[in-house]
Tab-separated table of C-alpha atoms in Angstrom:
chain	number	residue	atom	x	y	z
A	1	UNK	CA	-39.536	-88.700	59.703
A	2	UNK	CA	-37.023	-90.618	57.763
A	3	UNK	CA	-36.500	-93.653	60.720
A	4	UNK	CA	-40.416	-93.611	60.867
A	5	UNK	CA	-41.118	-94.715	57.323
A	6	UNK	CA	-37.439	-96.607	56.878
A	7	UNK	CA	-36.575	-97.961	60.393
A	8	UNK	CA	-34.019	-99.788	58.781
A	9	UNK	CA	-31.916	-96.700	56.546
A	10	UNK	CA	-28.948	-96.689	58.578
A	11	UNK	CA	-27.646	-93.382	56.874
A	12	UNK	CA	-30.795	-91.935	58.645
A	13	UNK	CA	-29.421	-93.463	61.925
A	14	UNK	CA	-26.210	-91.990	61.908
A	15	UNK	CA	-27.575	-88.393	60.562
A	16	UNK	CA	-29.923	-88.808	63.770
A	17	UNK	CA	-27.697	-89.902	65.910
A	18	UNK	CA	-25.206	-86.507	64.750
A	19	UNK	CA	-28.342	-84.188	65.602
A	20	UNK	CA	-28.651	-86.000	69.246
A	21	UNK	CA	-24.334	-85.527	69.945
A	22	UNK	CA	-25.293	-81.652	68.576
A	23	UNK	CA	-27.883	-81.085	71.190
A	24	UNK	CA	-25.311	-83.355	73.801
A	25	UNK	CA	-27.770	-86.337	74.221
A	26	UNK	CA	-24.847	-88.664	73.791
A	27	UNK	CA	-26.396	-91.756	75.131
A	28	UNK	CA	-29.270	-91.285	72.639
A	29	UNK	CA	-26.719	-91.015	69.636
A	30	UNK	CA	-24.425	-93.821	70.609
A	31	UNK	CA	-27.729	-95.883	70.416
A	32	UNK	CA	-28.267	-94.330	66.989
A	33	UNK	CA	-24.615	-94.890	65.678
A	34	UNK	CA	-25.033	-98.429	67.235
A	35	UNK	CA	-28.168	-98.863	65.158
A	36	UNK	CA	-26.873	-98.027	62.006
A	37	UNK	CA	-23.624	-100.095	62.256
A	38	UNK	CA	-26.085	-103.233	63.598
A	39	UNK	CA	-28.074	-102.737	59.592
A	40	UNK	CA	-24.725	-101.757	58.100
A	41	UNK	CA	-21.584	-102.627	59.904
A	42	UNK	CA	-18.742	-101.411	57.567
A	43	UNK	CA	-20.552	-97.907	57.651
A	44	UNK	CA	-17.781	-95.626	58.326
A	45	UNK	CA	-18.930	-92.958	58.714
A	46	UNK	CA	-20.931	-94.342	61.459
A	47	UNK	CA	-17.881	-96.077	62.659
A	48	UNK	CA	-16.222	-92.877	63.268
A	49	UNK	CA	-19.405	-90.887	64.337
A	50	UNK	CA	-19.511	-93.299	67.208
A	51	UNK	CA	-15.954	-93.106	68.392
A	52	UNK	CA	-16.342	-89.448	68.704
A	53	UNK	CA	-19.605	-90.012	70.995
A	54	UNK	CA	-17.652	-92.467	72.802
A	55	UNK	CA	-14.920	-90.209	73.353
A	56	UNK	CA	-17.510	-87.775	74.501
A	57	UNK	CA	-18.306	-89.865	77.121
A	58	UNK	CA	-14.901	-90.786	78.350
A	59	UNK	CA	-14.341	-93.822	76.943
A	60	UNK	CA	-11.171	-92.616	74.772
A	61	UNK	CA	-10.168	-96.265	74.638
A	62	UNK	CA	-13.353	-97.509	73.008
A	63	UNK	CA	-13.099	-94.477	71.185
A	64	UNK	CA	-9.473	-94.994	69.800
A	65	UNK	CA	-10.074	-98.670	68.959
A	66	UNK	CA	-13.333	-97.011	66.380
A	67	UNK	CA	-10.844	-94.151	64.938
A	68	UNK	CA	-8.225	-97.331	63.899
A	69	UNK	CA	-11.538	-99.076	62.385
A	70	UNK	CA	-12.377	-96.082	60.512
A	71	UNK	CA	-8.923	-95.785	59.228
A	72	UNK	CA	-8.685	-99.650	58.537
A	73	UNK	CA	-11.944	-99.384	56.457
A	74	UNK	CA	-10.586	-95.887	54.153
A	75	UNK	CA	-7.421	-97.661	53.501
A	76	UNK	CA	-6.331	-97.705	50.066
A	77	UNK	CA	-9.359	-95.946	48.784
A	78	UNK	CA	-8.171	-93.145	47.098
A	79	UNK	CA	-10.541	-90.488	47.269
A	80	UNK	CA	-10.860	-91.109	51.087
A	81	UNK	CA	-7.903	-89.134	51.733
A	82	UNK	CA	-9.357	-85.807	53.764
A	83	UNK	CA	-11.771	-88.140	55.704
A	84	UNK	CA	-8.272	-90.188	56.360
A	85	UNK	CA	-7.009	-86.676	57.752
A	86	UNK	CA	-9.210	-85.810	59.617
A	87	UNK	CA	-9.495	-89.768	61.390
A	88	UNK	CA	-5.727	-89.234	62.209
A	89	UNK	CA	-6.181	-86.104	63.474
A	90	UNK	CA	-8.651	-86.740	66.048
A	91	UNK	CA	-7.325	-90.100	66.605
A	92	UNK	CA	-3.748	-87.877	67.379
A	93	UNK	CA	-6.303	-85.419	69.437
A	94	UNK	CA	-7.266	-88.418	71.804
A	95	UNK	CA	-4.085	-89.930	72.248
A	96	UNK	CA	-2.557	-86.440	73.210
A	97	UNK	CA	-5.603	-86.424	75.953
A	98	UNK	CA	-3.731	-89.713	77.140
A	99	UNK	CA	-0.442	-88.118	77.782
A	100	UNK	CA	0.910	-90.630	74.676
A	101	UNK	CA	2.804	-87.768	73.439
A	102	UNK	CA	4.693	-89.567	70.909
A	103	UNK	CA	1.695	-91.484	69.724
A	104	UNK	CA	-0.076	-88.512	68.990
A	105	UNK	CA	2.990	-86.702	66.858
A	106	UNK	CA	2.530	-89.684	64.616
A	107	UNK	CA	-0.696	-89.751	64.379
A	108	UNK	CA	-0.592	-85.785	63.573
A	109	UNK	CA	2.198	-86.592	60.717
A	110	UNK	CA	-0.097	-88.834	59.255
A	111	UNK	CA	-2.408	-86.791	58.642
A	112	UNK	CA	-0.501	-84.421	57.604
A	113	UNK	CA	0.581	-87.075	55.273
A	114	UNK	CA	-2.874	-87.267	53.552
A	115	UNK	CA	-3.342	-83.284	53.712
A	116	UNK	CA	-0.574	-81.041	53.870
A	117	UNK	CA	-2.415	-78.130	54.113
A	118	UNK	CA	-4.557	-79.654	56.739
A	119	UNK	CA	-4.157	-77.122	59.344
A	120	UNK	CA	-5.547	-78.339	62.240
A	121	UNK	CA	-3.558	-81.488	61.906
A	122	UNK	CA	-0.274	-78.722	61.651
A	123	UNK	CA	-1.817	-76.948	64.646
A	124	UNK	CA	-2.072	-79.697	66.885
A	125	UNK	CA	1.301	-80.960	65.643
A	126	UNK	CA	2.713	-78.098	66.957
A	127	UNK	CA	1.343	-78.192	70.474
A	128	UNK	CA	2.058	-82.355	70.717
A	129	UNK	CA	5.704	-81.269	70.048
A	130	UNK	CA	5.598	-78.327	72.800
A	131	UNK	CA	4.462	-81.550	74.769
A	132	UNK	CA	7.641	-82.687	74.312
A	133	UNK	CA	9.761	-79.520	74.936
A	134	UNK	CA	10.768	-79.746	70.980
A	135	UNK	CA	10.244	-75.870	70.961
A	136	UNK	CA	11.751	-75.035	67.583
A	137	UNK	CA	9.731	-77.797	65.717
A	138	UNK	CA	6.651	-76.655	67.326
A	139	UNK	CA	7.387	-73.038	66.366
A	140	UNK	CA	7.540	-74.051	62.483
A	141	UNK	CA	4.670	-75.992	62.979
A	142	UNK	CA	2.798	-73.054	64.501
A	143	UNK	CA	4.285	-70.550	61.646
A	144	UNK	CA	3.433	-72.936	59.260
A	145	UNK	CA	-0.320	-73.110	60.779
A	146	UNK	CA	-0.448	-69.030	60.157
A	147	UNK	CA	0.354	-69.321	57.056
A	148	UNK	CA	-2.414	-71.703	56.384
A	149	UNK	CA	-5.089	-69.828	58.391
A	150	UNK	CA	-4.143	-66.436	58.900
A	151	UNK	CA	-7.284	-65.867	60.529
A	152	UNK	CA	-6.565	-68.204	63.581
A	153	UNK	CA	-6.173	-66.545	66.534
A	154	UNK	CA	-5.113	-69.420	69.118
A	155	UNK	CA	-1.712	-69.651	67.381
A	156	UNK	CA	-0.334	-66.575	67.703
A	157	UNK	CA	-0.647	-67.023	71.377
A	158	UNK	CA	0.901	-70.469	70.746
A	159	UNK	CA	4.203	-69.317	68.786
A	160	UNK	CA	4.537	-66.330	71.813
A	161	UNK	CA	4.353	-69.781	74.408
A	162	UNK	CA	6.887	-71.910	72.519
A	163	UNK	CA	9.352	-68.923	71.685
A	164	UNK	CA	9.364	-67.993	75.684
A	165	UNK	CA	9.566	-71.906	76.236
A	166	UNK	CA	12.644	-72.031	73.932
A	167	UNK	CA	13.993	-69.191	75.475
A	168	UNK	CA	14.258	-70.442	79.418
A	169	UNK	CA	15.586	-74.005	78.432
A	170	UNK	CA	18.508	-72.081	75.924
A	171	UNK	CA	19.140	-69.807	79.398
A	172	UNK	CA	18.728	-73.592	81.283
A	173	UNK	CA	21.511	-74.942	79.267
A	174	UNK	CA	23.552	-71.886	79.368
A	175	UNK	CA	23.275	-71.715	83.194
A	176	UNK	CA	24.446	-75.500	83.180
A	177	UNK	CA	27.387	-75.005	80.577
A	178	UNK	CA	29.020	-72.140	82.785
């Protein structure tokens, strides 16, 4: 009703172009997102909105490069600093789909840097550095996730994965020492 009477309010755009990715007509909400960036295009939230469509659709590239736009156009604006966590976050998310294991750990940190208690950010921190076989840093990470949500399920079944993880390479390296 909004677009119909203001076909140029690109908040009403984006908030469209959110209800199309919720009812996963992706191609209808990138041409939203797209819309409201062409009437406003340091909209961030629009920025953002349309890298995660983007990454819905496989282009995690495309994707990435809107995530770093987003996080270029919060910088230094101080009461940005969740929507900064959560940009790294799913900018660490996307990477991690990559394989860019490394990439992602910073990203994760980063957030973490804006949020501390940010637990998804910790969460997915944890599993990045499982990634990379760092099984005692991913088990504080995943302890430290608990104690942020003790109502999260997924990461009890994580710590039980990265202590048994730990365990065979520490019975690896034993094997190898003797």
């Amino acid at each position: 009703d909004v677009l119909r009477q203001c076909p140029l309010n690109y908040r009403a755009h984006n908030n469209y172009g959110l209800v199309l990715r919720g009812e996963g007509k992706a191609t209808e909400a990138e041409a939203h997102f797209r819309k409201a960036l062409d009437i406003n295009p340091v909209y961030w939230q629009a920025i953002y909105n349309l890298g995660l469509v983007l990454e819905d659709r496989g282009k995690t590239e495309q994707a990435i490069a809107k995530y770093l736009e987003t996080l270029t156009r919060n910088a230094g604006y101080a009461p940005a600093q969740q929507r900064l966590a959560n940009t790294h976050n799913t900018l660490g998310l996307a990477l991690r789909n990559q394989g860019k294991f490394p990439e992602s750990e910073a990203q994760f940190r980063q957030s973490l840097s804006f949020d501390s208690n940010f637990w998804p950010a910790r969460y997915n921190l944890g599993l990045v550095l499982v990634n990379q076989q760092q099984y005692q840093a991913a088990i504080v990470a995943f302890h430290e996730t608990l104690n942020l949500n003790p109502n999260y399920s997924a990461v009890r079944e994580q710590i039980a994965n990265a202590e048994f993880q730990l365990a065979v390479s520490l019975s690896a390296t034993e094997k190898d020492d003797a």
